[in-house]
XYZ file of C-alpha atoms in Angstrom:
326
model
C -80.000 -1.607 32.112
C -78.604 -5.122 30.829
C -79.797 -6.365 28.119
C -82.241 -8.967 29.563
C -84.123 -5.471 30.921
C -83.555 -4.281 27.999
C -85.268 -6.955 25.912
C -87.921 -7.428 28.527
C -88.211 -2.865 27.216
C -89.004 -3.224 23.843
C -91.254 -6.482 24.399
C -93.460 -4.256 26.386
C -93.724 -1.677 24.080
C -94.896 -4.150 21.385
C -97.244 -6.170 23.316
C -98.685 -2.583 24.179
C -98.748 -1.886 20.354
C -100.770 -5.246 19.871
C -102.887 -5.544 22.865
C -104.014 -1.694 23.261
C -104.386 0.092 20.130
C -101.617 -0.723 18.350
C -100.786 2.732 18.814
C -98.998 5.203 20.707
C -99.536 8.791 21.263
C -96.893 10.828 20.637
C -98.123 13.677 21.914
C -101.387 14.946 24.361
C -102.890 17.630 22.112
C -106.079 17.160 19.872
C -104.091 19.510 18.225
C -103.021 17.490 14.596
C -99.729 18.692 13.104
C -99.375 17.730 9.550
C -96.182 16.994 6.651
C -93.442 16.692 9.523
C -89.901 16.185 7.840
C -88.086 12.624 8.780
C -85.561 14.959 11.284
C -88.537 16.259 13.063
C -90.712 12.868 13.795
C -87.576 11.214 13.842
C -87.405 13.286 17.016
C -90.492 13.789 18.140
C -89.939 9.884 18.024
C -86.955 9.082 20.094
C -87.977 12.006 22.861
C -90.262 10.946 23.571
C -88.824 6.855 23.684
C -86.535 7.905 26.214
C -87.959 9.934 28.156
C -91.377 7.023 28.768
C -89.291 3.819 28.921
C -85.599 4.185 28.915
C -83.740 5.131 32.159
C -80.213 5.182 33.292
C -78.049 5.723 30.788
C -79.269 3.033 28.020
C -80.359 5.102 24.779
C -82.541 4.927 21.901
C -80.666 6.571 18.955
C -82.214 6.252 15.501
C -80.247 4.653 12.930
C -82.405 5.150 9.935
C -85.589 6.724 9.112
C -87.099 6.495 5.556
C -90.318 6.986 3.716
C -92.739 3.645 3.584
C -96.383 2.763 2.247
C -97.011 5.823 3.347
C -95.168 6.261 7.061
C -91.811 6.699 8.431
C -89.890 3.289 8.817
C -87.634 4.144 11.664
C -84.897 1.921 12.919
C -84.069 2.564 16.842
C -81.015 0.790 18.432
C -81.626 0.370 22.098
C -78.645 -1.477 24.100
C -76.792 -1.990 20.728
C -80.013 -3.805 19.363
C -81.807 -2.638 15.965
C -85.633 -2.536 16.166
C -88.375 -1.932 13.360
C -91.052 1.308 14.068
C -93.396 2.833 12.326
C -94.694 6.634 12.232
C -97.392 8.642 10.995
C -95.992 11.970 9.009
C -98.009 14.177 11.415
C -96.005 12.609 13.678
C -99.164 12.008 16.488
C -98.902 7.292 15.955
C -96.410 5.421 16.815
C -96.658 1.917 15.639
C -93.298 0.036 17.497
C -93.932 -2.815 15.566
C -95.494 -2.625 11.990
C -96.988 -6.474 10.900
C -96.318 -7.414 7.324
C -99.094 -8.285 5.402
C -98.220 -10.043 2.858
C -94.163 -11.387 4.593
C -91.421 -12.102 2.576
C -90.926 -16.316 1.803
C -88.176 -17.904 3.520
C -85.094 -17.429 1.275
C -83.872 -20.933 -0.381
C -79.130 -21.728 0.187
C -77.598 -21.300 -2.760
C -76.381 -24.285 -4.240
C -72.595 -25.083 -4.287
C -70.976 -28.228 -5.257
C -69.710 -28.276 -1.248
C -71.970 -26.012 0.750
C -70.200 -23.811 3.778
C -71.659 -24.492 6.890
C -70.698 -22.140 9.237
C -71.838 -22.371 13.019
C -71.456 -19.564 15.771
C -71.285 -20.346 19.182
C -69.577 -18.856 22.899
C -68.127 -22.041 24.165
C -70.053 -21.735 26.950
C -73.636 -21.111 25.666
C -76.161 -24.512 26.796
C -77.832 -23.545 23.335
C -74.851 -23.475 21.666
C -73.445 -26.559 23.099
C -77.269 -28.175 22.160
C -76.109 -26.351 18.698
C -73.162 -28.169 18.509
C -74.812 -31.880 19.708
C -77.204 -31.484 16.758
C -74.558 -30.356 14.060
C -71.999 -33.617 15.058
C -74.159 -36.281 13.306
C -74.567 -34.008 10.749
C -70.803 -33.585 10.139
C -70.441 -37.274 10.670
C -72.838 -37.973 7.988
C -71.930 -36.137 5.370
C -67.984 -35.608 6.667
C -66.011 -33.784 3.986
C -68.247 -33.247 1.547
C -69.617 -30.219 3.635
C -67.099 -27.085 4.627
C -67.741 -27.127 8.438
C -66.597 -24.888 10.582
C -66.899 -23.654 14.421
C -66.759 -20.070 15.206
C -67.550 -17.540 18.765
C -69.228 -14.400 19.452
C -66.799 -12.002 21.669
C -67.969 -8.869 22.538
C -66.106 -4.877 23.820
C -66.612 -3.819 26.488
C -68.571 -6.263 28.126
C -69.034 -6.827 32.361
C -66.315 -6.140 34.304
C -63.842 -6.488 31.612
C -60.137 -7.036 31.780
C -58.969 -9.268 33.170
C -62.258 -10.847 33.845
C -64.092 -11.183 30.769
C -61.978 -9.442 28.969
C -58.636 -10.919 26.985
C -57.125 -7.273 26.987
C -56.830 -3.713 28.679
C -59.027 -1.779 25.584
C -61.685 -4.010 26.327
C -62.262 -4.916 22.651
C -62.539 -8.657 22.919
C -64.704 -10.372 26.497
C -66.213 -13.175 26.284
C -69.794 -13.632 27.816
C -69.171 -16.750 29.846
C -65.931 -14.724 31.486
C -62.111 -15.004 30.361
C -62.066 -18.581 31.109
C -64.772 -19.093 28.138
C -62.932 -17.003 25.993
C -59.046 -18.606 26.355
C -61.333 -21.904 25.274
C -62.892 -20.673 22.429
C -59.159 -19.707 21.126
C -57.950 -23.066 22.062
C -60.628 -25.056 19.360
C -60.344 -21.807 16.435
C -56.468 -23.790 17.280
C -56.879 -27.230 17.261
C -59.647 -26.770 13.949
C -56.499 -25.133 12.573
C -54.030 -27.452 13.444
C -56.095 -30.811 14.115
C -58.689 -30.390 12.420
C -60.485 -34.075 13.056
C -59.945 -34.397 16.367
C -61.684 -30.386 16.690
C -65.426 -32.645 16.991
C -64.498 -34.903 19.512
C -62.217 -31.841 21.606
C -65.854 -30.051 21.779
C -67.444 -33.138 22.482
C -65.425 -33.948 25.615
C -65.106 -30.054 26.480
C -68.966 -29.398 26.900
C -69.515 -32.489 28.890
C -66.761 -32.277 32.003
C -65.691 -28.940 32.508
C -67.109 -25.726 32.729
C -66.371 -22.030 32.448
C -64.884 -22.195 35.749
C -62.755 -25.564 35.512
C -61.770 -25.264 32.119
C -58.249 -24.061 32.006
C -57.780 -26.127 34.175
C -58.797 -29.461 32.961
C -58.192 -28.685 28.657
C -55.306 -30.512 28.551
C -56.398 -33.585 29.617
C -58.881 -33.905 27.997
C -56.717 -32.773 25.019
C -54.466 -35.694 25.336
C -56.750 -37.903 25.790
C -58.530 -37.214 22.412
C -54.971 -37.476 20.195
C -54.602 -33.886 20.822
C -50.854 -32.315 20.561
C -50.683 -30.406 23.637
C -47.273 -28.082 22.720
C -49.189 -27.307 19.115
C -52.108 -25.479 20.443
C -49.996 -23.986 23.493
C -47.855 -22.303 20.943
C -50.445 -21.294 18.770
C -52.081 -19.725 21.601
C -49.234 -17.802 22.311
C -48.633 -16.571 18.800
C -52.045 -16.234 17.082
C -54.260 -15.303 19.873
C -54.908 -11.638 18.234
C -55.019 -12.685 14.837
C -57.581 -15.050 15.789
C -59.640 -13.272 17.753
C -59.722 -10.486 14.419
C -60.509 -12.777 12.686
C -63.315 -14.008 14.567
C -64.775 -10.179 15.607
C -64.602 -9.205 11.520
C -66.519 -12.572 10.473
C -69.740 -12.086 13.830
C -69.560 -8.068 12.428
C -70.394 -8.659 8.920
C -73.704 -9.026 8.111
C -75.010 -11.767 6.471
C -78.544 -12.552 4.352
C -80.774 -14.153 6.923
C -82.954 -16.645 5.646
C -86.211 -15.701 7.481
C -87.249 -11.607 7.696
C -90.005 -11.959 9.330
C -87.138 -13.600 12.173
C -85.439 -10.552 12.409
C -87.915 -7.371 12.550
C -87.866 -7.285 8.972
C -84.508 -6.801 8.161
C -82.787 -8.833 5.249
C -79.343 -8.397 7.017
C -77.608 -9.119 10.780
C -74.578 -9.697 12.252
C -73.792 -12.211 13.968
C -74.731 -11.458 18.132
C -76.367 -14.402 19.256
C -74.757 -17.665 20.702
C -76.147 -20.060 18.386
C -77.039 -19.153 14.813
C -75.571 -21.203 11.989
C -74.232 -20.007 8.681
C -75.016 -21.702 5.340
C -73.803 -20.395 2.304
C -73.744 -17.135 3.453
C -77.475 -17.161 4.367
C -78.483 -17.138 8.483
C -80.477 -20.244 9.120
C -83.959 -19.493 10.586
C -85.331 -23.186 11.011
C -85.479 -25.683 13.852
C -83.009 -27.650 15.377
C -82.483 -31.224 15.186
C -80.329 -32.751 13.814
C -82.556 -33.848 11.123
C -83.550 -30.168 10.176
C -79.992 -29.282 9.883
C -79.494 -31.532 7.745
C -81.912 -31.317 5.243
C -81.002 -27.457 5.746
C -77.515 -28.426 4.517
C -78.535 -31.027 1.776
C -81.042 -27.849 0.256
C -77.587 -26.332 -0.429
C -76.048 -28.895 -2.532
C -75.709 -28.336 -6.236
C -75.635 -32.463 -6.370
C -77.008 -33.815 -2.872
C -74.677 -37.205 -1.926
C -76.860 -39.909 -1.255
C -75.987 -39.559 2.399
C -79.173 -36.027 2.365
C -81.537 -39.613 2.205
C -80.603 -40.729 5.621
C -82.891 -39.703 8.339
C -81.703 -38.622 11.804
C -81.995 -39.457 15.477
C -81.253 -36.542 17.433
C -79.392 -35.925 20.450
C -81.144 -35.743 23.980
C -80.629 -32.162 24.377
C -83.492 -30.438 26.502
C -84.797 -27.394 25.124
C -83.043 -26.060 21.847
C -84.922 -23.127 21.558
C -82.991 -20.280 23.152
C -79.466 -18.656 22.446
C -77.223 -16.361 24.506
C -76.570 -13.030 23.505
């Protein structure tokens, strides 16, 4: 089952719960069961989801279960993503989504002298490219007053694997939009490492003039046009790709605090799998995407905001910036 189909299945479960009666009956009997153990309830829930909603190789798996608010809270993994559901202790009712009537307030970003700003993208994800375009005016405004970094999202065992999507035959490092996207991710990491002052100009030109089907043949001309040392980048790609891939995979696999848990199924922490994801001083940003919104969020993370934070930024025309890849 594809990721989009998995998302539709989960959304369907949630919609049925909310529009119907907010409840699924886990058995057809009217006889009440009481005092079931967490293991018994979790097995009943997992079996119910797998039998009623999932087909093929896609299966629901239990991540954890705990008592919360008089019910059992279950974290369930489906297709690589985790969802929180709730079941009564007698094992009769399942609430695929809990509505917190006292939701936590979004977190404030920790304040530092020089905020750390990481934007995680895929180099040919259109929503990631839009986020890059939105962030560029902020980078130009604040320059070296904040530490801006571009990072990249890779999956394991993606699509048809090596060599069309994955770097290695073990299919550990793969890119959603194909192998040329992965190549470009590495080149951009190399530019960031050896000619950081050229990175954003390079990214902007790549976004405007190439695709995931032709970037391997076009990147050199674009790199030369913005003053990048081609030989240095080629040497980096040849000698450092494995190291850079491992570094990026470790970064995206780490758990980050989220700014607004209500946007993450109530979870306080998440790893990074969607392009774009903006992380400010270690916290995943959950606000609106625009240059001005990005600027305000980053400026809120300064101990002493610079005068540039008082400037209002116009937003580049990038179309719908609310989606994501992943």
